[in-house]
PDB file of C-alpha atoms in Angstrom:
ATOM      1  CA  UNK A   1     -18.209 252.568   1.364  1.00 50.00           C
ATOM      2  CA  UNK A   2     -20.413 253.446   4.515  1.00 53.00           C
ATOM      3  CA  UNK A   3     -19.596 251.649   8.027  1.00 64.00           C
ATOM      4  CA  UNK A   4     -23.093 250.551   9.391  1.00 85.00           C
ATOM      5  CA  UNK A   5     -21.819 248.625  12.637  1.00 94.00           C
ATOM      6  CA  UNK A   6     -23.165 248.206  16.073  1.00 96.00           C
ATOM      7  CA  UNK A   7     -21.085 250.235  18.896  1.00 97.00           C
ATOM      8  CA  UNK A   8     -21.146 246.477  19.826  1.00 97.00           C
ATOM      9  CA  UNK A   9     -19.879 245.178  16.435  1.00 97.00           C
ATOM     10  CA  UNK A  10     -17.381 247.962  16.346  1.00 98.00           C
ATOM     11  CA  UNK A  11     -15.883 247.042  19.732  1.00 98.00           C
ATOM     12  CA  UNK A  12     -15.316 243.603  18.197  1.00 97.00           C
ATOM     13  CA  UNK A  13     -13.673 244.356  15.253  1.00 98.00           C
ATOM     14  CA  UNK A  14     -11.026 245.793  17.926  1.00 98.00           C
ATOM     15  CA  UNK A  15     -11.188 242.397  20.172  1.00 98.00           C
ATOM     16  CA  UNK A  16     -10.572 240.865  16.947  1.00 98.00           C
ATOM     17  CA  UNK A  17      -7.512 242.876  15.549  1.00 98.00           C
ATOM     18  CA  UNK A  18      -5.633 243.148  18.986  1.00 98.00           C
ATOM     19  CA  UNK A  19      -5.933 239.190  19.412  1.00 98.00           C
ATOM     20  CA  UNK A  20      -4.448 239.033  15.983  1.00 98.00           C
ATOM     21  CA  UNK A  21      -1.437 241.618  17.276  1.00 98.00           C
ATOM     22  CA  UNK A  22      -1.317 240.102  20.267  1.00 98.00           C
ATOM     23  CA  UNK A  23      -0.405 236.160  18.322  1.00 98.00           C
ATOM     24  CA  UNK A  24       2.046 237.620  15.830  1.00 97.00           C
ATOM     25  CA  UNK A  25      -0.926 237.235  13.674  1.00 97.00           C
ATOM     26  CA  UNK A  26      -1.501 240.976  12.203  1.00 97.00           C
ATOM     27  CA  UNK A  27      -3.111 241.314   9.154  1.00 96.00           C
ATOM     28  CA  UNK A  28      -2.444 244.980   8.646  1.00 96.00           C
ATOM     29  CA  UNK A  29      -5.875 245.310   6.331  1.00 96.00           C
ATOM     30  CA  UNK A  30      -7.031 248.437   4.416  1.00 94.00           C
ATOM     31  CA  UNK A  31      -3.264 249.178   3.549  1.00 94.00           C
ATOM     32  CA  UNK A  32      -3.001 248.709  -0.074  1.00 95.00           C
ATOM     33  CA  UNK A  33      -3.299 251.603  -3.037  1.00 96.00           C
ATOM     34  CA  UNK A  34      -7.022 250.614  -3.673  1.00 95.00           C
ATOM     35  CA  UNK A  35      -7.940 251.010  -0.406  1.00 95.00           C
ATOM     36  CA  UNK A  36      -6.006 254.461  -0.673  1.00 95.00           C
ATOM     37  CA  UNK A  37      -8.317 255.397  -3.829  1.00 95.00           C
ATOM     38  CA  UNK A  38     -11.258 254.590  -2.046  1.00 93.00           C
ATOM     39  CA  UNK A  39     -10.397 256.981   0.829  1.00 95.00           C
ATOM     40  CA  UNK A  40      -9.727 260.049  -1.304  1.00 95.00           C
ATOM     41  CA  UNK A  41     -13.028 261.743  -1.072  1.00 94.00           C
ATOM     42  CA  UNK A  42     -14.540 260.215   1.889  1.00 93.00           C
ATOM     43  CA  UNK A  43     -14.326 258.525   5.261  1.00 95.00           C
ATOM     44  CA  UNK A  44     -16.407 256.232   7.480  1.00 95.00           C
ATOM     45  CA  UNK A  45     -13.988 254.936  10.203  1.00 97.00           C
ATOM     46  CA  UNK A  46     -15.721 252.416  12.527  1.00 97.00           C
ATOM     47  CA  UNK A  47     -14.436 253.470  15.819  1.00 98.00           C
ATOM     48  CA  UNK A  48     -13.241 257.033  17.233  1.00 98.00           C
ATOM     49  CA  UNK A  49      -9.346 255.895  19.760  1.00 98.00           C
ATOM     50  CA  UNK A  50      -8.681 258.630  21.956  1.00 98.00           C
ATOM     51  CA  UNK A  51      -4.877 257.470  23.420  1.00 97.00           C
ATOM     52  CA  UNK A  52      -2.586 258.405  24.849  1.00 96.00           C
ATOM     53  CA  UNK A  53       0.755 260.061  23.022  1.00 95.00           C
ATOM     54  CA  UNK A  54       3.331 257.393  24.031  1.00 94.00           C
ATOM     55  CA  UNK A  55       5.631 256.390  21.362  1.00 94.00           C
ATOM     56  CA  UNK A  56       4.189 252.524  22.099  1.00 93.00           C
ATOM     57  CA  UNK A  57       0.568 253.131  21.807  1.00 93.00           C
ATOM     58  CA  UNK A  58       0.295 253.467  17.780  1.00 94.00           C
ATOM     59  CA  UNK A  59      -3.581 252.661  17.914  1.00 95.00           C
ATOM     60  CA  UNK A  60      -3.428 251.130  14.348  1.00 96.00           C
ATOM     61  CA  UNK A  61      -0.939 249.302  14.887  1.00 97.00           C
ATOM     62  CA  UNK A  62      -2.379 247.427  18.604  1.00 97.00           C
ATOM     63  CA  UNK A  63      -5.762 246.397  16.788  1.00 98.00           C
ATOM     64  CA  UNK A  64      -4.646 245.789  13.637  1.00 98.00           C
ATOM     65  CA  UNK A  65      -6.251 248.643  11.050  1.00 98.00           C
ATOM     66  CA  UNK A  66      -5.577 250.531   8.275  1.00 97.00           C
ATOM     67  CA  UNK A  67      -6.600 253.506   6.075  1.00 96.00           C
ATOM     68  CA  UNK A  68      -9.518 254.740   6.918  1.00 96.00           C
ATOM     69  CA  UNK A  69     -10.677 252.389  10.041  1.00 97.00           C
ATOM     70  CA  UNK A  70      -9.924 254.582  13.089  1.00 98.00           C
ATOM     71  CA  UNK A  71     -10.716 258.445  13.504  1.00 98.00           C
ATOM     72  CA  UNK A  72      -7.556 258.725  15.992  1.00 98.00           C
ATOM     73  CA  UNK A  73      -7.097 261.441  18.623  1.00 97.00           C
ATOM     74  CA  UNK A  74      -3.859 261.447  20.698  1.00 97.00           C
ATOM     75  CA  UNK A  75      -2.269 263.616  24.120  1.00 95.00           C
ATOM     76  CA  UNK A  76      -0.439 262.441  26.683  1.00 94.00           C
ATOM     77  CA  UNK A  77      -2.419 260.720  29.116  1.00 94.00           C
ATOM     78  CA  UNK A  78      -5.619 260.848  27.429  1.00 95.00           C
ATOM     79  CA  UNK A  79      -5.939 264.471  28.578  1.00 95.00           C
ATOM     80  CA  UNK A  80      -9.175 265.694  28.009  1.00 95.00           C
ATOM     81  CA  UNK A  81      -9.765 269.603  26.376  1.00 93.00           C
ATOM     82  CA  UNK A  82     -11.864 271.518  24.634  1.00 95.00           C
ATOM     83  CA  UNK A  83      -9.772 270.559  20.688  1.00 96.00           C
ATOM     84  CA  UNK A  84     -10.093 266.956  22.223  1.00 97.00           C
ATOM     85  CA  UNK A  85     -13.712 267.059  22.704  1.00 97.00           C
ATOM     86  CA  UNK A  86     -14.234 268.883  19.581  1.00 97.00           C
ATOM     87  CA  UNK A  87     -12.616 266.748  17.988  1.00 98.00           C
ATOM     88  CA  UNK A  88     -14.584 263.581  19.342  1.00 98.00           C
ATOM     89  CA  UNK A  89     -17.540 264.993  18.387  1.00 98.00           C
ATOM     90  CA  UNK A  90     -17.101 265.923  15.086  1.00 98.00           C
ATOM     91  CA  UNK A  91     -16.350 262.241  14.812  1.00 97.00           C
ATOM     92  CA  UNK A  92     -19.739 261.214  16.250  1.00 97.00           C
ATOM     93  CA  UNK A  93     -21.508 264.201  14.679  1.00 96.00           C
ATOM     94  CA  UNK A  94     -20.573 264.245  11.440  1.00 96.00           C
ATOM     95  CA  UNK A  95     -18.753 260.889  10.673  1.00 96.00           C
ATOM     96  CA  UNK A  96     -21.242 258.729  12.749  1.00 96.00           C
ATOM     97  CA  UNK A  97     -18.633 256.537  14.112  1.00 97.00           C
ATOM     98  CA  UNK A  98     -20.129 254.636  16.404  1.00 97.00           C
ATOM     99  CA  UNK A  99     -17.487 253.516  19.056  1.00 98.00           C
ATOM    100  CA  UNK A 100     -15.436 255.690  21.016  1.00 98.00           C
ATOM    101  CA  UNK A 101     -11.884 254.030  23.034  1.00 98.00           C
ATOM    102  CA  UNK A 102     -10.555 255.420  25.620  1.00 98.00           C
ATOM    103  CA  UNK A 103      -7.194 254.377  25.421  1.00 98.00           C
ATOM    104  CA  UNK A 104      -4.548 254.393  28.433  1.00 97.00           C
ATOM    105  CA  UNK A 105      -1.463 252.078  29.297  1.00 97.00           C
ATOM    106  CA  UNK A 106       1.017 250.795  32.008  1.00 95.00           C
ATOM    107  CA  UNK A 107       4.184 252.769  33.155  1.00 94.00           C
ATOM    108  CA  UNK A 108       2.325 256.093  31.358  1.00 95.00           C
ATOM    109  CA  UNK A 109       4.890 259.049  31.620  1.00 94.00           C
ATOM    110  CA  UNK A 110       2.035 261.506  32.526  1.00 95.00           C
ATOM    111  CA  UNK A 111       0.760 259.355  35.332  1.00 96.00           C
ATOM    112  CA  UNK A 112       3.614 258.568  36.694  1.00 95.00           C
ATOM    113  CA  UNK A 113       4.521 262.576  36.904  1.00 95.00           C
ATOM    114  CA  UNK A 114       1.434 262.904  38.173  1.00 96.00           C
ATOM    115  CA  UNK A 115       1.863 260.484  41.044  1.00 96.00           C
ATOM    116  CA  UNK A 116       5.331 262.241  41.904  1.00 95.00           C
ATOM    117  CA  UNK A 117       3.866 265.435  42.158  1.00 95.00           C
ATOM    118  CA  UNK A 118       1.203 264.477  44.234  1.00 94.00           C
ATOM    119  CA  UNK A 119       4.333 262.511  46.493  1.00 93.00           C
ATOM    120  CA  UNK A 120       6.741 265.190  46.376  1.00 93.00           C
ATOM    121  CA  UNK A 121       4.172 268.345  46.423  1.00 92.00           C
ATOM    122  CA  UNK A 122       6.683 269.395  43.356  1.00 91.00           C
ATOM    123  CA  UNK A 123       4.752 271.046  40.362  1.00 91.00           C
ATOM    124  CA  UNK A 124       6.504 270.645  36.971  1.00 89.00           C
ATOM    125  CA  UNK A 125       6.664 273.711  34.960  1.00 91.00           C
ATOM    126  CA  UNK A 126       5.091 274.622  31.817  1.00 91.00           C
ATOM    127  CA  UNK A 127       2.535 273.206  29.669  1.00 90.00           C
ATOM    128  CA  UNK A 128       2.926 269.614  31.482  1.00 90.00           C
ATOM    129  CA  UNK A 129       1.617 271.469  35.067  1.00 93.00           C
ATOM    130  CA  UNK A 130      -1.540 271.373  32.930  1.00 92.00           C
ATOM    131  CA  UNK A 131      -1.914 268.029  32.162  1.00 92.00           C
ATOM    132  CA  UNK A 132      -0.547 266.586  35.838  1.00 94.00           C
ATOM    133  CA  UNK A 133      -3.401 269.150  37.213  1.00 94.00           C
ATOM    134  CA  UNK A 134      -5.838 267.051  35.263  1.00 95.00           C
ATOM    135  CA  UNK A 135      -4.884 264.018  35.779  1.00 96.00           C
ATOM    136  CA  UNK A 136      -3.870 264.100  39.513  1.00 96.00           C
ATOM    137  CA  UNK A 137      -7.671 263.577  40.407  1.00 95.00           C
ATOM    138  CA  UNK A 138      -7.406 259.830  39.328  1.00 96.00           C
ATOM    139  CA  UNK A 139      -4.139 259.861  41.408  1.00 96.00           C
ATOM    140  CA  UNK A 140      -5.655 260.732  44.776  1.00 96.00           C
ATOM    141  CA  UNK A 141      -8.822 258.653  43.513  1.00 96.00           C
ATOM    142  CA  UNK A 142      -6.386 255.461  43.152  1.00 96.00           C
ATOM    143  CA  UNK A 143      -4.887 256.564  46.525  1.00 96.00           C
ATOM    144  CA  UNK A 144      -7.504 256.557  48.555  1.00 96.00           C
ATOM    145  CA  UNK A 145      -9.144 253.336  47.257  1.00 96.00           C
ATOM    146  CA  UNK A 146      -5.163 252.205  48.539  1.00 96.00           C
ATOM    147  CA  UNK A 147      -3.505 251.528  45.587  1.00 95.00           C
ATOM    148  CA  UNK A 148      -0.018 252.534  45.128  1.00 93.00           C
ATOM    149  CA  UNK A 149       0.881 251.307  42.002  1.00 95.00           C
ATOM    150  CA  UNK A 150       1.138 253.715  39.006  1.00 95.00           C
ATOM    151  CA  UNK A 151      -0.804 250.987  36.715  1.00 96.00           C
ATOM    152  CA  UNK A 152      -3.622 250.687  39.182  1.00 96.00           C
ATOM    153  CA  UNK A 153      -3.336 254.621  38.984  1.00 96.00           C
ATOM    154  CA  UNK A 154      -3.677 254.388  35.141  1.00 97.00           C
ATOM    155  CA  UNK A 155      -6.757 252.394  34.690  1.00 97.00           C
ATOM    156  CA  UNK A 156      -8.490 254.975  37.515  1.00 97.00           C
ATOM    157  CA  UNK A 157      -7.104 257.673  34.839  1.00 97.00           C
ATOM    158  CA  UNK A 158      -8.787 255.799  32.018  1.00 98.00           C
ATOM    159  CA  UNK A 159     -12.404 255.075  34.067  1.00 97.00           C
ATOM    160  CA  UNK A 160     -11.996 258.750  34.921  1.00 96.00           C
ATOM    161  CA  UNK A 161     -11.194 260.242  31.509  1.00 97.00           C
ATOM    162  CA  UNK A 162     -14.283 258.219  29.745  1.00 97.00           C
ATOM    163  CA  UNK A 163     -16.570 259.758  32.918  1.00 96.00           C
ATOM    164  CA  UNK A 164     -15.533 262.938  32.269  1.00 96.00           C
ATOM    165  CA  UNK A 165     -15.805 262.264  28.747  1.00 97.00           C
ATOM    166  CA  UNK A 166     -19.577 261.962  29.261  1.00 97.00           C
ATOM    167  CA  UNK A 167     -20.436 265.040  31.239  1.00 96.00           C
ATOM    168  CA  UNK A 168     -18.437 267.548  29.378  1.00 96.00           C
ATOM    169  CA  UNK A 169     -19.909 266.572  25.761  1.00 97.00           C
ATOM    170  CA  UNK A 170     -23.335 266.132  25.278  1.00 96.00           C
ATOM    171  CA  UNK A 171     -23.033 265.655  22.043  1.00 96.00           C
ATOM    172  CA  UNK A 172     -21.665 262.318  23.169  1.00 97.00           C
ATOM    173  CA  UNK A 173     -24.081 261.055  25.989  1.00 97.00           C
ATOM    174  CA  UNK A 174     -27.093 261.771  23.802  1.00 97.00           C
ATOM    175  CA  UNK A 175     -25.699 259.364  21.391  1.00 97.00           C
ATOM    176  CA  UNK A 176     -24.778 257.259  24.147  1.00 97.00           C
ATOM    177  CA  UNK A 177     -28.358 257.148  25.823  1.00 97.00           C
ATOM    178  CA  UNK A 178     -29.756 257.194  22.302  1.00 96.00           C
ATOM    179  CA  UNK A 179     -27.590 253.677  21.543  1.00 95.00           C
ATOM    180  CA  UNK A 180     -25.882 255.282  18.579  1.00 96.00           C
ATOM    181  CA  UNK A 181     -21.996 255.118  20.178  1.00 97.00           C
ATOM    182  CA  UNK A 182     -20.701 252.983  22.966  1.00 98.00           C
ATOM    183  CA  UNK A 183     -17.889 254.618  25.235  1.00 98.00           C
ATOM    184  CA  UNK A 184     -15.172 252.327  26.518  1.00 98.00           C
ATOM    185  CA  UNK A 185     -12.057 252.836  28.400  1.00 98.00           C
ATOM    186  CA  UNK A 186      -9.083 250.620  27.651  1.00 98.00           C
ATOM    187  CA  UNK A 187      -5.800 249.322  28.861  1.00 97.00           C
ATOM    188  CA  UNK A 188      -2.963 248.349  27.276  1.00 97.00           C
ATOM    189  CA  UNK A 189      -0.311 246.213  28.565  1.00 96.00           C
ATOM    190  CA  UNK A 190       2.827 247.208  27.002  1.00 96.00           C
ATOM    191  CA  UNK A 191       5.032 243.304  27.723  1.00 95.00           C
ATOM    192  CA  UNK A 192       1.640 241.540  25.962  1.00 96.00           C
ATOM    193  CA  UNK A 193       0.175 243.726  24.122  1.00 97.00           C
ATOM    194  CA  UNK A 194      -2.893 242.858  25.212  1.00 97.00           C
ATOM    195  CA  UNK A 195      -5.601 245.848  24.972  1.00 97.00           C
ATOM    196  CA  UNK A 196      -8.394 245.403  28.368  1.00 96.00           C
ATOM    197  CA  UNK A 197     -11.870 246.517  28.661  1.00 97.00           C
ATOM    198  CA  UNK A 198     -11.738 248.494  32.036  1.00 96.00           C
ATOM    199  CA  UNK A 199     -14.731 250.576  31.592  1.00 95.00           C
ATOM    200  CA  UNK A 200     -17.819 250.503  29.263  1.00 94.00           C
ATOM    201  CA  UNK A 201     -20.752 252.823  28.737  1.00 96.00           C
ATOM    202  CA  UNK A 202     -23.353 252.100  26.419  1.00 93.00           C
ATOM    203  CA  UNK A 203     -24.391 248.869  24.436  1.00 85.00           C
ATOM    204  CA  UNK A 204     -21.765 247.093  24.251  1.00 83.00           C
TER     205      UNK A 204
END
């Protein structure tokens, strides 16, 4: 059981499963107890989903996947770290996945904090100062391109996290530049559940 795909091929299998979501069509493949044999000593998911945490955004579930399919890393708002990029690498490194999603969506809690803090000038307290720290960039970015709307805010959090992404891991733009793994930041739309390209690098 190895996964051989394109980054391109990869990102497809995604298209695919969300259109199937997206109809009432789901599948739900790779769910079954042979599939759950097969997985007991080995895994070659075909693409790496680095999401957000929200309660609505169960990656598996949007592109229609099972066991096995998706190496899945989750915090709210996409927040990029140091177990985060670990974490992504070890799934390019040493799983060979070759398709990494960057996975953000409309009305996002995290944004939306950040956005008030950046209105108000009021820091929230705690661990979530952190992540409103790191994603107010795309906040003021939005901003001063003049857009207002958290959603517009989100997808500049999304383009921003895959950037960043790429210079703080070069693990993962050598395998980029190299054509091994495509990079591509994603939006979800929580009424349609349709899942949007926003932001690609690589060859997709």
């Amino acid at each position: 059981m190895t996964t051989n795909l394109s980054p391109a091929q990869a990102w497809q299998k995604l298209i695919d499963g969300n259109a199937r979501f997206v109809g009432g069509e789901s599948v739900h493949p790779n769910q079954d107890a042979a599939r759950r044999s097969e997985l007991v000593d080995e895994q070659h998911p075909f693409a790496i989903i680095f999401g957000c945490s929200d309660s609505r955004l169960a990656a598996e579930i949007i592109f229609d996947l099972g066991l096995g399919d998706a190496f899945v890393v989750r915090t709210a708002g996409h927040v990029l770290g140091d177990a985060v990029i670990g974490s992504l690498e070890y799934g390019v490194d040493v799983l060979n996945v070759p398709l990494i999603v960057v996975l953000g969506h409309d009305s996002c809690g995290a944004v939306t904090a950040a956005k008030n803090t950046v209105e108000t000038g009021e820091m929230p307290r705690g661990g979530l100062r952190d992540l409103v720290e790191r994603i107010t960039p795309s906040v003021l970015a939005a901003q001063r391109a003049g857009f207002t709307d958290v959603n517009d805010m989100v997808i500049e959090n999304v383009r921003q996290s895959t950037e960043r992404l790429l210079d703080s891991s070069r693990a993962v733009s050598e395998a980029v530049d190299e054509g091994k793994v495509a990079v591509v930041g994603v939006t979800y739309r929580l009424a349609d559940g349709k899942a949007e390209c926003v932001s690609g690098f690589g060859a997709l």
